[in-house]
Tab-separated table of C-alpha atoms in Angstrom:
chain	number	residue	atom	x	y	z
A	118	MET	CA	101.000	65.779	83.787
A	119	ASN	CA	104.148	65.252	85.840
A	120	PRO	CA	105.118	68.672	87.243
A	121	ALA	CA	108.773	67.626	87.261
A	122	ALA	CA	108.815	66.417	83.645
A	123	SER	CA	111.560	67.758	81.387
A	124	LEU	CA	110.684	70.110	78.564
A	125	THR	CA	111.406	67.526	75.878
A	126	ALA	CA	109.086	65.053	77.625
A	127	LEU	CA	106.268	67.621	77.415
A	128	LEU	CA	106.607	67.997	73.625
A	129	HIS	CA	104.173	65.301	72.515
A	130	ALA	CA	101.166	64.923	70.252
A	131	ASP	CA	98.700	66.171	72.872
A	132	ALA	CA	100.724	69.296	73.666
A	133	THR	CA	99.983	72.878	72.689
A	134	VAL	CA	103.145	74.968	72.798
A	135	LEU	CA	103.072	78.764	72.858
A	136	VAL	CA	106.364	80.469	72.039
A	137	VAL	CA	106.543	84.105	73.154
A	138	ALA	CA	108.745	86.489	71.160
A	139	PRO	CA	109.013	90.125	72.291
A	140	HIS	CA	110.327	91.003	68.801
A	141	PRO	CA	110.494	89.278	65.435
A	142	ASP	CA	113.680	87.126	65.453
A	143	ASP	CA	113.542	86.025	69.126
A	144	GLU	CA	111.486	82.969	68.154
A	145	SER	CA	114.104	81.791	65.664
A	146	LEU	CA	117.172	82.654	67.722
A	147	ALA	CA	115.995	81.157	71.006
A	148	ALA	CA	113.576	78.393	70.026
A	149	GLY	CA	113.970	77.568	66.326
A	150	GLY	CA	115.082	74.026	67.098
A	151	LEU	CA	112.531	73.462	69.853
A	152	ILE	CA	109.679	74.542	67.563
A	153	GLN	CA	110.713	71.975	64.985
A	154	ILE	CA	111.040	69.189	67.569
A	155	ALA	CA	107.568	69.907	68.928
A	156	LEU	CA	106.031	69.935	65.447
A	157	SER	CA	107.811	66.709	64.484
A	158	ARG	CA	106.167	65.015	67.466
A	159	GLY	CA	102.701	66.175	66.477
A	160	ALA	CA	102.339	69.032	68.945
A	161	ARG	CA	100.445	72.184	68.041
A	162	VAL	CA	102.801	75.185	68.079
A	163	ALA	CA	101.796	78.864	68.089
A	164	VAL	CA	104.091	81.884	68.121
A	165	ALA	CA	103.079	85.219	69.685
A	166	PHE	CA	105.008	88.318	68.627
A	167	LEU	CA	104.388	90.994	71.230
A	168	THR	CA	105.788	93.857	69.116
A	169	ASP	CA	106.646	94.361	65.453
A	170	GLY	CA	110.158	95.510	66.327
A	171	ASP	CA	109.498	98.821	64.612
A	172	ALA	CA	111.582	100.974	66.998
A	173	ASN	CA	114.705	99.998	65.110
A	174	PRO	CA	115.855	103.199	63.367
A	175	TRP	CA	119.477	102.572	62.427
A	176	PRO	CA	118.959	99.536	60.168
A	177	GLN	CA	116.009	101.378	58.649
A	178	ARG	CA	118.132	104.452	57.964
A	179	VAL	CA	120.695	102.296	56.174
A	180	ALA	CA	118.167	100.155	54.303
A	181	GLU	CA	116.026	103.088	53.158
A	182	ARG	CA	118.813	105.675	52.893
A	183	ARG	CA	117.001	108.211	55.015
A	184	ILE	CA	117.938	110.146	58.152
A	185	ARG	CA	114.596	111.153	59.619
A	186	ILE	CA	112.240	108.370	60.697
A	187	GLY	CA	108.648	109.517	61.137
A	188	PRO	CA	105.541	107.613	62.283
A	189	ARG	CA	104.687	106.449	58.757
A	190	ASP	CA	108.248	105.275	58.193
A	191	ARG	CA	108.190	103.382	61.459
A	192	ALA	CA	104.853	101.755	60.575
A	193	ARG	CA	106.250	100.673	57.217
A	194	TRP	CA	109.297	99.164	58.921
A	195	GLY	CA	107.058	97.329	61.368
A	196	ALA	CA	105.033	95.869	58.485
A	197	ARG	CA	108.255	94.682	56.882
A	198	ARG	CA	109.347	92.976	60.071
A	199	ARG	CA	105.920	91.345	60.427
A	200	ALA	CA	106.352	89.841	56.984
A	201	GLU	CA	109.806	88.598	57.947
A	202	ALA	CA	108.368	87.049	61.115
A	203	ARG	CA	105.722	85.160	59.148
A	204	ALA	CA	108.324	83.936	56.666
A	205	ALA	CA	110.623	82.776	59.479
A	206	ALA	CA	107.763	80.975	61.229
A	207	LEU	CA	106.842	79.233	57.976
A	208	ALA	CA	110.468	78.151	57.513
A	209	LEU	CA	110.239	76.487	60.935
A	210	GLY	CA	106.943	74.818	59.999
A	211	VAL	CA	104.505	77.164	61.771
A	212	GLY	CA	101.604	78.152	59.528
A	213	ALA	CA	100.213	81.679	59.328
A	214	GLU	CA	97.091	80.693	61.290
A	215	PHE	CA	99.299	79.938	64.306
A	216	VAL	CA	101.199	83.237	64.201
A	217	HIS	CA	99.810	85.982	66.430
A	218	HIS	CA	100.901	89.641	66.245
A	219	LEU	CA	99.825	91.557	69.357
A	220	GLY	CA	101.049	94.950	68.137
A	221	MET	CA	102.487	96.229	71.414
A	222	ASN	CA	104.776	99.239	71.532
A	223	ASP	CA	108.358	98.238	70.766
A	224	LEU	CA	110.849	99.235	73.498
A	225	HIS	CA	107.975	100.311	75.750
A	226	LEU	CA	106.789	97.028	77.297
A	227	THR	CA	108.258	98.014	80.665
A	228	SER	CA	106.573	101.418	80.676
A	229	ALA	CA	103.262	99.792	79.661
A	230	LEU	CA	103.592	97.314	82.506
A	231	GLU	CA	104.381	100.058	85.013
A	232	ALA	CA	101.546	102.269	83.770
A	233	ASP	CA	98.819	99.615	83.991
A	234	PRO	CA	99.629	95.916	84.495
A	235	VAL	CA	95.999	94.918	83.972
A	236	THR	CA	95.815	96.484	80.509
A	237	ALA	CA	99.343	95.361	79.603
A	238	SER	CA	98.713	91.684	80.363
A	239	PHE	CA	95.111	91.507	79.099
A	240	PRO	CA	95.913	90.618	75.437
A	241	LEU	CA	98.138	87.814	76.659
A	242	ALA	CA	95.456	86.497	78.993
A	243	GLU	CA	93.021	86.482	76.056
A	244	LEU	CA	95.489	84.564	73.912
A	245	ILE	CA	96.150	82.005	76.649
A	246	GLY	CA	92.408	81.557	77.106
A	247	GLU	CA	91.995	81.013	73.372
A	248	LEU	CA	94.927	78.640	72.826
A	249	ARG	CA	94.929	76.850	76.205
A	250	PRO	CA	98.647	76.019	75.950
A	251	THR	CA	100.127	73.176	77.941
A	252	VAL	CA	103.646	74.611	77.574
A	253	VAL	CA	104.680	78.276	77.376
A	254	ILE	CA	108.164	79.277	76.212
A	255	ALA	CA	108.898	82.874	77.258
A	256	PRO	CA	111.875	85.190	77.858
A	257	ALA	CA	113.556	84.946	81.241
A	258	LEU	CA	113.029	87.521	83.962
A	259	ARG	CA	116.779	88.135	84.128
A	260	ASP	CA	117.193	88.853	80.420
A	261	THR	CA	118.814	92.283	80.308
A	262	HIS	CA	116.655	93.596	77.462
A	263	PRO	CA	113.757	95.404	79.189
A	264	ASP	CA	111.194	94.192	76.622
A	265	HIS	CA	112.193	90.602	77.420
A	266	SER	CA	111.970	90.844	81.198
A	267	ALA	CA	108.684	92.761	80.917
A	268	ALA	CA	107.334	90.073	78.581
A	269	TYR	CA	108.052	87.454	81.231
A	270	ILE	CA	106.139	89.419	83.868
A	271	MET	CA	103.213	90.078	81.540
A	272	PHE	CA	102.857	86.363	80.871
A	273	ARG	CA	103.219	85.451	84.525
A	274	LEU	CA	100.420	87.893	85.362
A	275	ALA	CA	98.312	86.600	82.475
A	276	LEU	CA	98.818	82.966	83.516
A	277	ALA	CA	97.813	83.836	87.059
A	278	ASN	CA	94.735	85.778	85.945
A	279	VAL	CA	93.346	82.939	83.825
A	280	ARG	CA	94.464	80.285	86.314
A	281	SER	CA	96.340	78.443	83.598
A	282	ASP	CA	98.222	75.291	84.552
A	283	ALA	CA	100.584	75.600	81.566
A	284	LYS	CA	104.182	74.681	82.318
A	285	LEU	CA	106.427	77.723	81.859
A	286	PHE	CA	109.983	77.499	80.549
A	287	THR	CA	112.214	80.499	79.915
A	288	TYR	CA	115.036	81.352	77.539
A	289	LEU	CA	117.793	83.972	77.551
A	290	VAL	CA	118.822	85.904	74.468
A	291	HIS	CA	120.694	88.713	76.258
A	292	GLY	CA	122.634	87.017	79.021
A	293	ALA	CA	124.080	83.644	79.980
A	294	ALA	CA	121.858	80.646	80.692
A	295	SER	CA	122.041	79.118	84.167
A	296	ALA	CA	123.781	75.841	84.902
A	297	GLY	CA	120.434	74.162	85.574
A	298	SER	CA	119.000	74.876	82.119
A	299	GLU	CA	117.873	72.033	79.880
A	300	VAL	CA	119.772	71.891	76.590
A	301	ILE	CA	117.692	70.926	73.553
A	302	GLN	CA	119.507	68.615	71.147
A	303	THR	CA	118.805	69.186	67.455
A	304	ASP	CA	120.075	67.412	64.334
A	305	ALA	CA	121.635	68.873	61.216
A	306	VAL	CA	118.311	69.156	59.365
A	307	PHE	CA	116.708	71.151	62.180
A	308	LEU	CA	119.790	73.377	62.450
A	309	ALA	CA	119.660	74.081	58.711
A	310	ARG	CA	115.997	75.076	58.936
A	311	LYS	CA	116.741	77.270	61.940
A	312	SER	CA	119.466	79.035	59.941
A	313	GLU	CA	116.986	79.521	57.100
A	314	ALA	CA	114.496	81.073	59.538
A	315	VAL	CA	117.121	83.431	60.951
A	316	GLU	CA	118.032	84.497	57.419
A	317	MET	CA	114.422	85.600	56.885
A	318	HIS	CA	115.022	88.433	59.362
A	319	GLN	CA	117.006	90.430	56.823
A	320	THR	CA	116.374	93.776	58.517
A	321	GLN	CA	118.172	92.532	61.627
A	322	LEU	CA	121.078	90.968	59.749
A	323	LEU	CA	121.778	94.211	57.909
A	324	LEU	CA	123.884	95.778	60.683
A	325	SER	CA	124.122	92.949	63.208
A	326	ARG	CA	124.740	89.812	61.167
A	327	GLY	CA	127.639	88.555	63.282
A	328	ARG	CA	125.822	89.128	66.558
A	329	MET	CA	122.601	87.535	65.289
A	330	LEU	CA	124.340	84.456	63.917
A	331	GLY	CA	126.239	84.186	67.188
A	332	TYR	CA	122.960	84.081	69.095
A	333	ALA	CA	121.592	81.490	66.667
A	334	ALA	CA	124.652	79.264	66.990
A	335	ARG	CA	124.340	78.886	70.759
A	336	PRO	CA	122.715	75.691	72.082
A	337	GLU	CA	119.050	76.250	72.849
A	338	GLN	CA	118.632	76.185	76.629
A	339	PHE	CA	115.450	76.491	78.654
A	340	GLU	CA	114.962	76.827	82.373
A	341	ARG	CA	111.907	75.484	84.171
A	342	ASP	CA	110.048	78.297	85.929
A	343	THR	CA	109.307	76.744	89.307
A	344	GLN	CA	107.856	79.786	91.052
A	345	ASP	CA	104.395	79.190	92.479
A	346	TRP	CA	102.392	82.289	91.594
A	347	PHE	CA	99.845	81.564	94.315
A	348	GLN	CA	102.488	81.696	97.036
A	349	PRO	CA	101.820	84.464	99.631
A	350	THR	CA	104.178	87.435	99.632
A	351	GLN	CA	105.802	88.810	102.749
A	352	GLU	CA	104.963	92.371	103.794
A	353	MET	CA	108.657	93.314	104.012
A	354	ALA	CA	111.392	92.419	101.575
A	355	LEU	CA	115.151	92.893	101.247
A	356	LEU	CA	115.980	93.745	97.666
A	357	PRO	CA	119.182	92.335	96.140
A	358	TRP	CA	120.732	95.672	95.131
A	359	ARG	CA	123.193	97.580	97.317
A	360	LEU	CA	123.172	101.317	96.710
A	361	SER	CA	125.279	104.295	97.626
A	362	ARG	CA	123.516	107.401	98.948
A	363	VAL	CA	123.983	109.127	95.570
A	364	THR	CA	122.631	106.201	93.560
A	365	ALA	CA	119.667	105.864	95.915
A	366	ALA	CA	118.815	109.530	95.405
A	367	LEU	CA	118.694	108.995	91.635
A	368	ALA	CA	116.719	105.744	91.662
A	369	ARG	CA	113.215	104.511	92.408
A	370	VAL	CA	111.624	101.152	93.114
A	371	VAL	CA	108.621	99.984	91.091
A	372	ILE	CA	106.277	97.343	92.521
A	373	VAL	CA	104.004	95.493	90.081
A	374	THR	CA	101.272	92.935	90.739
A	375	ALA	CA	98.442	91.627	88.587
A	376	GLU	CA	96.299	94.545	89.781
A	377	ILE	CA	98.503	97.553	90.575
A	378	SER	CA	101.776	99.305	89.902
A	379	VAL	CA	103.409	101.572	92.493
A	380	SER	CA	106.528	103.721	92.148
A	381	LEU	CA	108.412	104.402	95.385
A	382	ARG	CA	111.109	106.956	96.097
A	383	ILE	CA	114.048	105.615	98.077
A	384	ASN	CA	114.424	107.249	101.486
A	385	HIS	CA	117.749	107.546	103.276
A	386	ALA	CA	118.612	105.543	106.374
A	387	GLY	CA	116.536	106.430	109.400
A	388	SER	CA	113.757	108.192	107.498
A	389	PRO	CA	110.217	106.929	108.075
A	390	SER	CA	108.208	105.173	105.406
A	391	VAL	CA	105.541	107.312	103.773
A	392	SER	CA	101.933	106.357	104.627
A	393	GLY	CA	103.090	103.172	106.313
A	394	TYR	CA	104.964	101.815	103.325
A	395	GLY	CA	107.902	102.803	101.197
A	396	CYS	CA	111.501	101.996	100.463
A	397	ARG	CA	114.703	102.997	102.205
A	398	VAL	CA	118.390	102.277	101.952
A	399	THR	CA	120.123	101.343	105.198
A	400	THR	CA	123.502	102.610	106.344
A	401	ASP	CA	125.258	99.596	104.782
A	402	GLY	CA	123.524	100.118	101.423
A	403	THR	CA	120.859	97.420	101.790
A	404	LEU	CA	117.545	98.258	100.125
A	405	VAL	CA	114.444	97.474	102.202
A	406	VAL	CA	110.898	97.793	100.896
A	407	ALA	CA	107.662	97.770	102.891
A	408	LEU	CA	104.952	96.750	100.448
A	409	PRO	CA	101.786	98.785	99.935
A	410	PRO	CA	98.698	97.123	101.446
A	411	GLU	CA	97.359	96.273	97.993
A	412	ALA	CA	100.562	94.403	97.158
A	413	ALA	CA	101.188	92.745	100.512
A	414	SER	CA	98.495	90.126	99.889
A	415	ALA	CA	98.939	89.855	96.114
A	416	ARG	CA	100.837	87.259	94.137
A	417	PRO	CA	102.956	87.286	92.162
A	418	VAL	CA	104.750	90.520	93.080
A	419	PHE	CA	107.675	91.910	91.133
A	420	ALA	CA	110.059	94.752	91.967
A	421	ARG	CA	112.285	96.780	89.696
A	422	LEU	CA	115.050	99.222	90.500
A	423	ALA	CA	114.974	102.025	87.952
A	424	SER	CA	116.864	105.241	87.373
A	425	ARG	CA	114.929	108.491	87.600
A	426	ILE	CA	117.214	109.897	84.896
A	427	SER	CA	116.462	108.974	81.287
A	428	SER	CA	119.238	107.292	79.303
A	429	PRO	CA	119.739	106.244	75.668
A	430	TRP	CA	121.096	102.899	76.904
A	431	ILE	CA	118.529	100.185	76.096
A	432	TYR	CA	119.643	97.341	78.317
A	433	ASP	CA	118.544	97.180	81.922
A	434	ARG	CA	121.263	97.769	84.504
A	435	TRP	CA	119.411	96.256	87.467
A	436	GLY	CA	116.410	94.395	86.120
A	437	TRP	CA	113.482	92.849	87.988
A	438	VAL	CA	113.152	90.435	90.903
A	439	GLN	CA	110.177	88.505	92.213
A	440	LEU	CA	109.212	89.083	95.848
A	441	ALA	CA	108.067	85.911	97.542
């Protein structure tokens, strides 16, 4: 297979396409047209829903006319969204046998990844081993929703662990696609079916219909992930964030590889690294990290700047970067 081939060229009768959706609706919004194109060319298409999207209390409060949402209520809402996901997949032409629900914890993919990257990525590695996809469509690392960026890292780790040679393409739901993205052209019939699939996600349209339809109306764009996950990582790295002394005191840096996760406090300028590694902010605000020995020889390696203060804001202010 030509490593430089476009995404549309890879959608052929011998292809197996795996579309990764952190929540029910991402598959329809980001890849509803692409799924139909692949199926029309004879490709096998599977959709993996990482979560059931059950941590979604405000639409549930309105739909069920209740204030308090307990564990049983949340489970019921998740089951409803699963049913919507299956209906949407069927509208796009994906049968139930090709829909996979992994049951991960909605809004907690980042914390799962930071707690134990091996456990977090294991279900995905199993699925890749079972399906043997030739093409994976996954959220982009720079998507500002933390479940989306974490989903990208989980799949990168899973692909590396099983030594898959699947070609990885990414999409953005929360954010603007890059200029180098490939735009997928769809006809009126495919667009109508995509709209039908989006309409199946009634729980999400209840309070956010305009926003959801706005996402669905955007051209589907996918960026080729060209990172080589077997590329060695340097022992020192300059991170792209510039921090004030106050911000640095309230933040931490998380390093994640396929094997470990490490959380580092940020030291002020001139302070030594702890135990030979650590993170410090220089006098001009540059953030420098010396990788732990376990991470220095690993690949891929990802770093995240996170606040040490909890916030009700869902979207990620800084996001993740890959160190290479």
